[in-house]
Amino acid sequence: MTGFTEPANTQTALLLLGRGSDAGSERGVDCPGELPAPSDPDLVARAKAAKEALGGNVFVLGHHYQRDEVIQFADVTGDSFKLAQQAAARPDAEYIVFCGVHFMAESADILTGDHQRVVLPDMAAGCSMADMATASQVEQCWEDLQRVGIADVTVPVTYMNSTAAIKGFVGREGGLVCTSSNAERALRWAYEHGEKVLFLPDQHLGRNTMVRDMGYSLDDCVLYNPHKPNGGLTDDELRNAKIILWKGHCSVHGRFTLECVEEMRRVDPEVNILVHPECKHEVVEAADYVGSTEYIIKQLEAAEPGSSWAIGTELNLVRRLANRFPDKKISFLDKTVCYCSTMNRIDLPHLVWALEELVAGRVPNVITVDERTASYAREALDRMLALP
């Protein structure tokens, strides 16, 4: 696994100002070349023309959280893992244009062939959750577990929403990747191979799966804060825990509160509350249905006409579902607009620029994972794919 250099204060300031990048992080703003203006009335026609010119050499993937202007050009839509699988299933496509965020494009690069190149239209499309667990922080956590004497009985599990470096660490230490759909199966596998789990980087998915789906108590869970010595925990707390949750979260799903649920029920007593398991534990406990993005879509597909639904997930998807199912009352769980800001960096001008660069014979914004990290990360992904 490659080393990781923490950004210095100056580098961090430049990142916040939008004037720098960090190759070891999900964050970055470099995007060489001239983007077309967002007001260009020919953007749709330019995207169509470029895509037609590339033909079967390009395969465009669109995450569910993307805006409609981008989704219309996607050959396949889905969640992060489905899209990475779809990329791997198209070996004839020389270019994979991934309309998602950085860690998703990394996963596609890990799973595709050496002859294929994965392109991210905007390198600034990162993920705040993935940024909450850096390689050096996780290595320090593992050293803490070794010092306490529990590393040998701890299986690391990382959510798909993590960097390739974290997936590589997990693969190297005998763990596996999980998605929001198979987190319970992944954790049960982990407990068959060890006594404890280190769950990265989303505390809420780990906690909700342990308590809601597997019957453990909140007391079985401890929260490791990478910004505090020993994670802010005592040695005994680490030794006694069944699962060590990383202090990370999704900035979109973390916004939903119990008050949102209660207010929605006051307004509409017949409403069905449907949320993603990245939401806080108290929100999940108060909801009627909990599941992954694909689960949310399937629930609404099967819902009765006239039924009322309040959805706790990203707004682009909720709005698209409301338009798709006009016979059902579908609303956003929170009154506050809640887009995934980094996902929304992939807009139509960036997509047009990327496609036109490919037409011109230039390959922009290639996402490449070094072979050693990719090898370990593939081990972690393969263990997930082998789950019953």
Coordinates of C-alpha atoms in Angstrom, one line a residue:
M1 CA 0.0 0.0 0.0
T2 CA 1.3 3.4 -0.9
G3 CA 2.1 6.1 1.7
F4 CA -0.1 9.1 2.3
T5 CA 1.1 12.7 2.9
E6 CA -1.2 14.8 5.0
P7 CA -1.8 18.3 3.4
A8 CA 0.0 21.1 5.2
N9 CA -1.9 24.2 6.4
T10 CA -1.1 26.0 3.2
Q11 CA -2.3 23.2 1.1
T12 CA -5.5 22.9 3.1
A13 CA -6.2 26.6 2.7
L14 CA -5.7 26.3 -1.1
L15 CA -8.1 23.4 -1.2
L16 CA -10.7 25.5 0.6
L17 CA -10.1 28.4 -1.7
G18 CA -10.5 26.1 -4.8
R19 CA -6.9 26.7 -5.9
G20 CA -5.2 23.4 -5.3
S21 CA -5.5 19.6 -5.2
D22 CA -4.4 16.7 -3.0
A23 CA -3.7 13.5 -4.9
G24 CA -4.1 11.4 -1.7
S25 CA -7.5 12.8 -1.0
E26 CA -10.9 12.9 -2.6
R27 CA -10.5 16.6 -2.9
G28 CA -9.0 18.4 -5.9
V29 CA -9.9 21.2 -8.3
D30 CA -7.5 20.8 -11.2
C31 CA -9.4 20.7 -14.5
P32 CA -7.2 21.7 -17.4
G33 CA -8.7 23.1 -20.5
E34 CA -11.5 25.5 -21.4
L35 CA -15.0 24.5 -20.3
P36 CA -18.0 25.6 -22.4
A37 CA -20.2 28.2 -20.7
P38 CA -23.1 26.8 -18.7
S39 CA -25.4 29.2 -20.7
D40 CA -24.3 27.7 -24.1
P41 CA -27.6 26.8 -25.7
D42 CA -25.8 24.1 -27.8
L43 CA -24.6 22.0 -24.9
V44 CA -27.1 19.2 -25.4
A45 CA -26.4 19.1 -29.1
R46 CA -22.6 19.1 -28.5
A47 CA -22.9 16.3 -26.0
K48 CA -25.0 14.2 -28.4
A49 CA -22.6 14.8 -31.3
A50 CA -19.5 13.9 -29.3
K51 CA -21.1 10.8 -27.9
E52 CA -22.1 9.7 -31.4
A53 CA -18.7 10.4 -32.7
L54 CA -17.1 8.2 -30.0
G55 CA -19.6 5.4 -30.6
G56 CA -18.9 2.1 -28.7
N57 CA -15.5 3.5 -27.6
V58 CA -17.1 5.4 -24.8
F59 CA -19.4 4.2 -22.0
V60 CA -21.1 6.8 -19.8
L61 CA -22.1 6.0 -16.3
G62 CA -24.4 8.2 -14.2
H63 CA -25.0 7.9 -10.5
H64 CA -28.5 8.2 -9.2
Y65 CA -27.6 11.5 -7.4
Q66 CA -26.6 13.2 -10.7
R67 CA -28.6 16.1 -12.1
D68 CA -31.0 15.3 -14.9
E69 CA -29.0 17.2 -17.5
V70 CA -26.2 14.7 -17.1
I71 CA -28.3 11.5 -16.5
Q72 CA -29.9 11.9 -20.0
F73 CA -26.5 11.0 -21.5
A74 CA -25.8 8.0 -19.2
D75 CA -25.8 4.6 -20.8
V76 CA -26.4 3.1 -17.4
T77 CA -27.6 4.6 -14.1
G78 CA -27.2 3.1 -10.7
D79 CA -25.4 3.3 -7.3
S80 CA -21.7 3.3 -7.0
F81 CA -21.1 -0.4 -7.0
K82 CA -23.5 -1.2 -9.7
L83 CA -21.8 1.3 -11.9
A84 CA -18.4 -0.1 -11.2
Q85 CA -19.7 -3.6 -12.1
Q86 CA -21.2 -2.2 -15.3
A87 CA -17.9 -0.6 -16.3
A88 CA -16.2 -4.0 -15.8
A89 CA -18.8 -5.7 -17.9
R90 CA -18.0 -3.5 -20.9
P91 CA -14.4 -4.5 -21.9
D92 CA -15.0 -3.3 -25.4
A93 CA -15.3 0.4 -24.3
E94 CA -11.9 2.1 -24.3
Y95 CA -13.2 5.0 -22.3
I96 CA -15.4 4.9 -19.2
V97 CA -16.8 8.4 -18.4
F98 CA -17.9 8.2 -14.8
C99 CA -20.4 10.8 -13.8
G100 CA -20.1 10.3 -10.1
V101 CA -17.4 11.1 -7.6
H102 CA -13.8 10.3 -7.2
F103 CA -14.0 7.1 -5.1
M104 CA -16.5 5.6 -7.6
A105 CA -14.2 6.2 -10.5
E106 CA -11.3 4.6 -8.5
S107 CA -13.5 1.5 -8.0
A108 CA -14.2 1.4 -11.8
D109 CA -10.5 1.6 -12.5
I110 CA -9.8 -1.2 -10.1
L111 CA -12.4 -3.5 -11.7
T112 CA -11.8 -2.6 -15.4
G113 CA -9.1 -3.9 -17.7
D114 CA -5.6 -2.3 -18.2
H115 CA -6.6 -1.3 -21.8
Q116 CA -9.5 0.9 -20.4
R117 CA -9.3 4.4 -19.1
V118 CA -11.7 5.9 -16.5
V119 CA -12.4 9.6 -16.9
L120 CA -13.9 11.8 -14.2
P121 CA -15.3 15.0 -15.9
D122 CA -14.4 17.1 -12.9
M123 CA -11.6 16.2 -10.5
A124 CA -13.2 18.3 -7.8
A125 CA -16.1 15.8 -7.6
G126 CA -15.0 14.2 -4.4
C127 CA -16.8 12.8 -1.3
S128 CA -16.7 14.4 2.1
M129 CA -17.4 11.0 3.8
A130 CA -14.5 9.3 2.0
D131 CA -12.3 12.3 3.0
M132 CA -13.1 11.6 6.7
A133 CA -10.8 8.5 6.7
T134 CA -7.3 9.0 5.3
A135 CA -4.8 6.2 4.9
S136 CA -2.5 7.6 7.6
Q137 CA -5.3 8.0 10.1
V138 CA -6.5 4.4 9.5
E139 CA -2.9 3.1 9.9
Q140 CA -2.6 4.9 13.2
C141 CA -5.9 3.4 14.3
W142 CA -4.6 -0.1 13.5
E143 CA -1.5 0.7 15.5
D144 CA -3.7 1.6 18.4
L145 CA -5.5 -1.7 18.1
Q146 CA -2.2 -3.6 17.9
R147 CA -1.0 -1.9 21.0
V148 CA -4.1 -2.8 22.9
G149 CA -3.8 -6.4 21.6
I150 CA -6.9 -6.7 19.6
A151 CA -5.8 -6.2 16.0
D152 CA -5.4 -9.9 15.5
V153 CA -9.1 -10.5 16.3
T154 CA -10.4 -7.5 14.5
V155 CA -11.7 -7.6 10.9
P156 CA -11.7 -4.3 9.0
V157 CA -14.8 -3.6 6.9
T158 CA -15.1 -0.6 4.7
Y159 CA -18.1 0.9 3.0
M160 CA -17.9 1.3 -0.8
N161 CA -17.8 5.0 -0.2
S162 CA -14.1 5.1 0.7
T163 CA -10.9 5.7 -1.2
A164 CA -8.9 3.1 -3.0
A165 CA -6.2 3.4 -0.3
I166 CA -8.7 2.5 2.4
K167 CA -10.1 -0.4 0.4
G168 CA -6.4 -1.5 -0.1
F169 CA -5.8 -1.4 3.6
V170 CA -8.8 -3.5 4.3
G171 CA -7.8 -6.0 1.7
R172 CA -4.3 -6.2 3.1
E173 CA -5.6 -6.9 6.6
G174 CA -8.0 -9.6 5.6
G175 CA -11.2 -7.6 5.5
L176 CA -13.8 -6.8 2.9
V177 CA -15.8 -4.0 1.3
C178 CA -19.6 -3.7 1.8
T179 CA -22.4 -1.7 0.2
S180 CA -25.5 -0.4 2.0
S181 CA -27.4 -3.4 0.5
N182 CA -25.1 -6.1 1.9
A183 CA -23.7 -4.5 5.0
E184 CA -25.4 -7.1 7.2
R185 CA -24.0 -10.0 5.2
A186 CA -20.5 -8.4 5.3
L187 CA -20.6 -8.0 9.0
R188 CA -21.8 -11.5 9.6
W189 CA -18.9 -12.7 7.5
A190 CA -16.5 -10.6 9.5
Y191 CA -17.7 -12.1 12.8
E192 CA -17.1 -15.5 11.3
H193 CA -13.5 -14.6 10.8
G194 CA -12.9 -12.5 13.9
E195 CA -14.2 -11.2 17.2
K196 CA -14.5 -7.5 16.5
V197 CA -15.0 -5.2 13.5
L198 CA -13.4 -1.9 12.6
F199 CA -16.0 -0.3 10.4
L200 CA -15.0 2.5 8.0
P201 CA -15.8 5.3 7.3
D202 CA -19.6 5.8 7.9
Q203 CA -20.5 5.4 11.5
H204 CA -24.3 5.5 10.8
L205 CA -24.4 2.6 8.4
G206 CA -22.3 0.5 10.8
R207 CA -24.4 1.4 13.8
N208 CA -27.7 0.9 12.1
T209 CA -26.7 -2.5 10.7
M210 CA -25.4 -3.7 14.1
V211 CA -28.3 -2.5 16.2
R212 CA -31.3 -2.5 13.8
D213 CA -30.5 -5.5 11.6
M214 CA -28.3 -7.7 13.8
G215 CA -29.8 -7.2 17.3
Y216 CA -26.7 -5.8 19.0
S217 CA -27.0 -2.9 21.5
L218 CA -25.6 0.6 21.3
D219 CA -23.3 -0.3 24.1
D220 CA -21.6 -2.8 21.8
C221 CA -20.5 0.1 19.5
V222 CA -17.8 2.6 20.2
L223 CA -16.8 5.6 18.1
Y224 CA -13.2 6.1 17.1
N225 CA -12.3 9.8 16.5
P226 CA -9.1 9.9 14.3
H227 CA -8.5 13.5 15.6
K228 CA -8.0 12.4 19.2
P229 CA -5.3 10.2 20.8
N230 CA -6.3 6.6 20.8
G231 CA -9.5 7.7 19.0
G232 CA -10.8 9.3 22.2
L233 CA -11.3 5.9 23.7
T234 CA -9.8 4.1 26.6
D235 CA -8.0 0.8 26.1
D236 CA -10.9 -1.0 27.9
E237 CA -13.5 0.6 25.7
L238 CA -11.6 -0.7 22.6
R239 CA -11.2 -4.2 24.1
N240 CA -14.9 -4.4 25.2
A241 CA -16.4 -3.2 21.9
K242 CA -17.9 -5.5 19.4
I243 CA -17.6 -2.9 16.6
I244 CA -15.3 0.1 16.4
L245 CA -17.1 2.7 14.3
W246 CA -15.1 5.4 12.5
K247 CA -16.2 8.9 13.1
G248 CA -17.4 9.6 9.6
H249 CA -20.7 10.4 8.0
C250 CA -22.5 11.4 4.8
S251 CA -23.0 15.2 4.7
V252 CA -26.3 14.7 2.8
H253 CA -27.9 11.9 4.9
G254 CA -26.6 13.3 8.1
R255 CA -28.8 16.4 7.7
F256 CA -32.0 14.5 8.3
T257 CA -33.2 14.7 11.9
L258 CA -35.9 13.1 14.1
E259 CA -37.6 16.5 14.0
C260 CA -37.9 16.1 10.2
V261 CA -39.7 12.8 10.7
E262 CA -42.0 14.1 13.4
E263 CA -42.9 17.2 11.4
M264 CA -43.7 15.1 8.3
R265 CA -46.0 12.9 10.4
R266 CA -47.8 15.9 11.8
V267 CA -48.4 17.3 8.3
D268 CA -49.5 13.9 6.9
P269 CA -50.4 11.1 9.3
E270 CA -50.6 8.6 6.4
V271 CA -47.1 9.3 5.2
N272 CA -44.5 6.5 4.7
I273 CA -41.1 7.5 5.9
L274 CA -38.4 5.9 3.7
V275 CA -34.7 6.6 4.5
H276 CA -31.2 5.5 3.6
P277 CA -29.2 3.7 6.3
E278 CA -26.6 6.4 6.2
C279 CA -29.0 8.5 8.2
K280 CA -28.6 8.9 12.0
H281 CA -29.7 6.0 14.2
E282 CA -32.7 7.9 15.7
V283 CA -34.0 8.8 12.2
V284 CA -33.7 5.2 11.0
E285 CA -35.5 4.0 14.2
A286 CA -38.4 6.4 13.5
A287 CA -38.7 5.5 9.8
D288 CA -41.1 3.0 8.3
Y289 CA -38.7 1.7 5.7
V290 CA -34.9 1.7 5.5
G291 CA -32.7 0.7 2.6
S292 CA -30.1 1.5 -0.1
T293 CA -30.7 3.7 -3.1
E294 CA -31.8 0.8 -5.2
Y295 CA -34.1 -0.4 -2.4
I296 CA -35.7 3.1 -2.2
I297 CA -36.3 3.0 -6.0
K298 CA -37.9 -0.5 -5.8
Q299 CA -40.1 0.5 -2.9
L300 CA -41.6 3.4 -4.9
E301 CA -42.0 1.2 -8.0
A302 CA -44.1 -1.2 -6.0
A303 CA -46.0 1.4 -3.9
E304 CA -49.8 1.8 -4.3
P305 CA -51.1 4.7 -6.4
G306 CA -52.1 7.6 -4.2
S307 CA -49.8 6.5 -1.3
S308 CA -47.7 9.2 0.4
W309 CA -43.9 9.0 0.8
A310 CA -41.3 11.2 2.5
I311 CA -37.8 10.2 1.3
G312 CA -34.6 10.8 3.2
T313 CA -31.9 10.7 0.6
E314 CA -30.3 13.0 -2.0
L315 CA -32.7 15.6 -3.6
N316 CA -31.9 15.0 -7.2
L317 CA -33.0 11.4 -6.8
V318 CA -36.1 12.3 -4.8
R319 CA -37.2 14.9 -7.5
R320 CA -36.6 12.4 -10.3
L321 CA -38.7 9.8 -8.5
A322 CA -41.5 12.3 -7.9
N323 CA -41.5 13.1 -11.6
R324 CA -41.4 9.4 -12.5
F325 CA -44.3 8.4 -10.3
P326 CA -46.9 11.3 -10.5
D327 CA -49.6 9.0 -9.2
K328 CA -47.9 8.9 -5.8
K329 CA -47.3 11.8 -3.4
I330 CA -43.5 11.9 -3.0
S331 CA -41.7 14.6 -1.0
F332 CA -38.3 15.4 0.4
L333 CA -38.0 14.5 4.1
D334 CA -36.4 17.8 5.0
K335 CA -37.5 21.3 4.2
T336 CA -33.9 22.3 3.4
V337 CA -32.6 21.7 -0.1
C338 CA -30.0 18.9 0.2
Y339 CA -28.0 18.2 -2.9
C340 CA -24.8 16.3 -2.8
S341 CA -22.6 19.3 -3.6
T342 CA -19.6 17.4 -4.9
M343 CA -21.7 15.1 -7.1
N344 CA -23.3 18.2 -8.6
R345 CA -19.9 19.4 -9.8
I346 CA -20.4 17.0 -12.7
D347 CA -22.6 19.3 -14.8
L348 CA -23.3 19.4 -18.5
P349 CA -20.4 21.7 -19.4
H350 CA -17.9 19.3 -17.7
L351 CA -19.4 16.3 -19.4
V352 CA -19.3 18.1 -22.8
W353 CA -15.7 19.1 -22.3
A354 CA -14.7 15.6 -21.3
L355 CA -16.4 14.0 -24.3
E356 CA -15.1 16.6 -26.8
E357 CA -11.6 16.1 -25.4
L358 CA -11.9 12.4 -26.2
V359 CA -13.1 13.1 -29.7
A360 CA -10.0 15.3 -30.2
G361 CA -7.8 12.4 -29.1
R362 CA -6.9 13.8 -25.7
V363 CA -7.8 11.8 -22.6
P364 CA -8.6 14.2 -19.7
N365 CA -8.8 13.5 -15.9
V366 CA -7.8 9.9 -16.0
I367 CA -8.3 8.1 -12.7
T368 CA -5.6 5.6 -12.0
V369 CA -5.0 3.5 -8.9
D370 CA -1.5 2.1 -8.4
E371 CA -1.2 -1.6 -8.9
R372 CA -0.3 -2.5 -5.4
T373 CA -3.2 -0.6 -3.9
A374 CA -5.5 -1.9 -6.6
S375 CA -4.4 -5.5 -5.9
Y376 CA -5.3 -5.3 -2.2
A377 CA -8.5 -3.4 -3.0
R378 CA -9.5 -6.2 -5.4
E379 CA -9.1 -8.7 -2.7
A380 CA -11.5 -6.8 -0.4
L381 CA -14.0 -6.4 -3.3
D382 CA -13.6 -10.1 -4.2
R383 CA -14.4 -11.1 -0.7
M384 CA -17.6 -9.1 -0.9
L385 CA -18.6 -10.6 -4.2
A386 CA -18.1 -14.1 -2.7
L387 CA -20.7 -13.4 0.1
P388 CA -23.6 -15.8 0.0

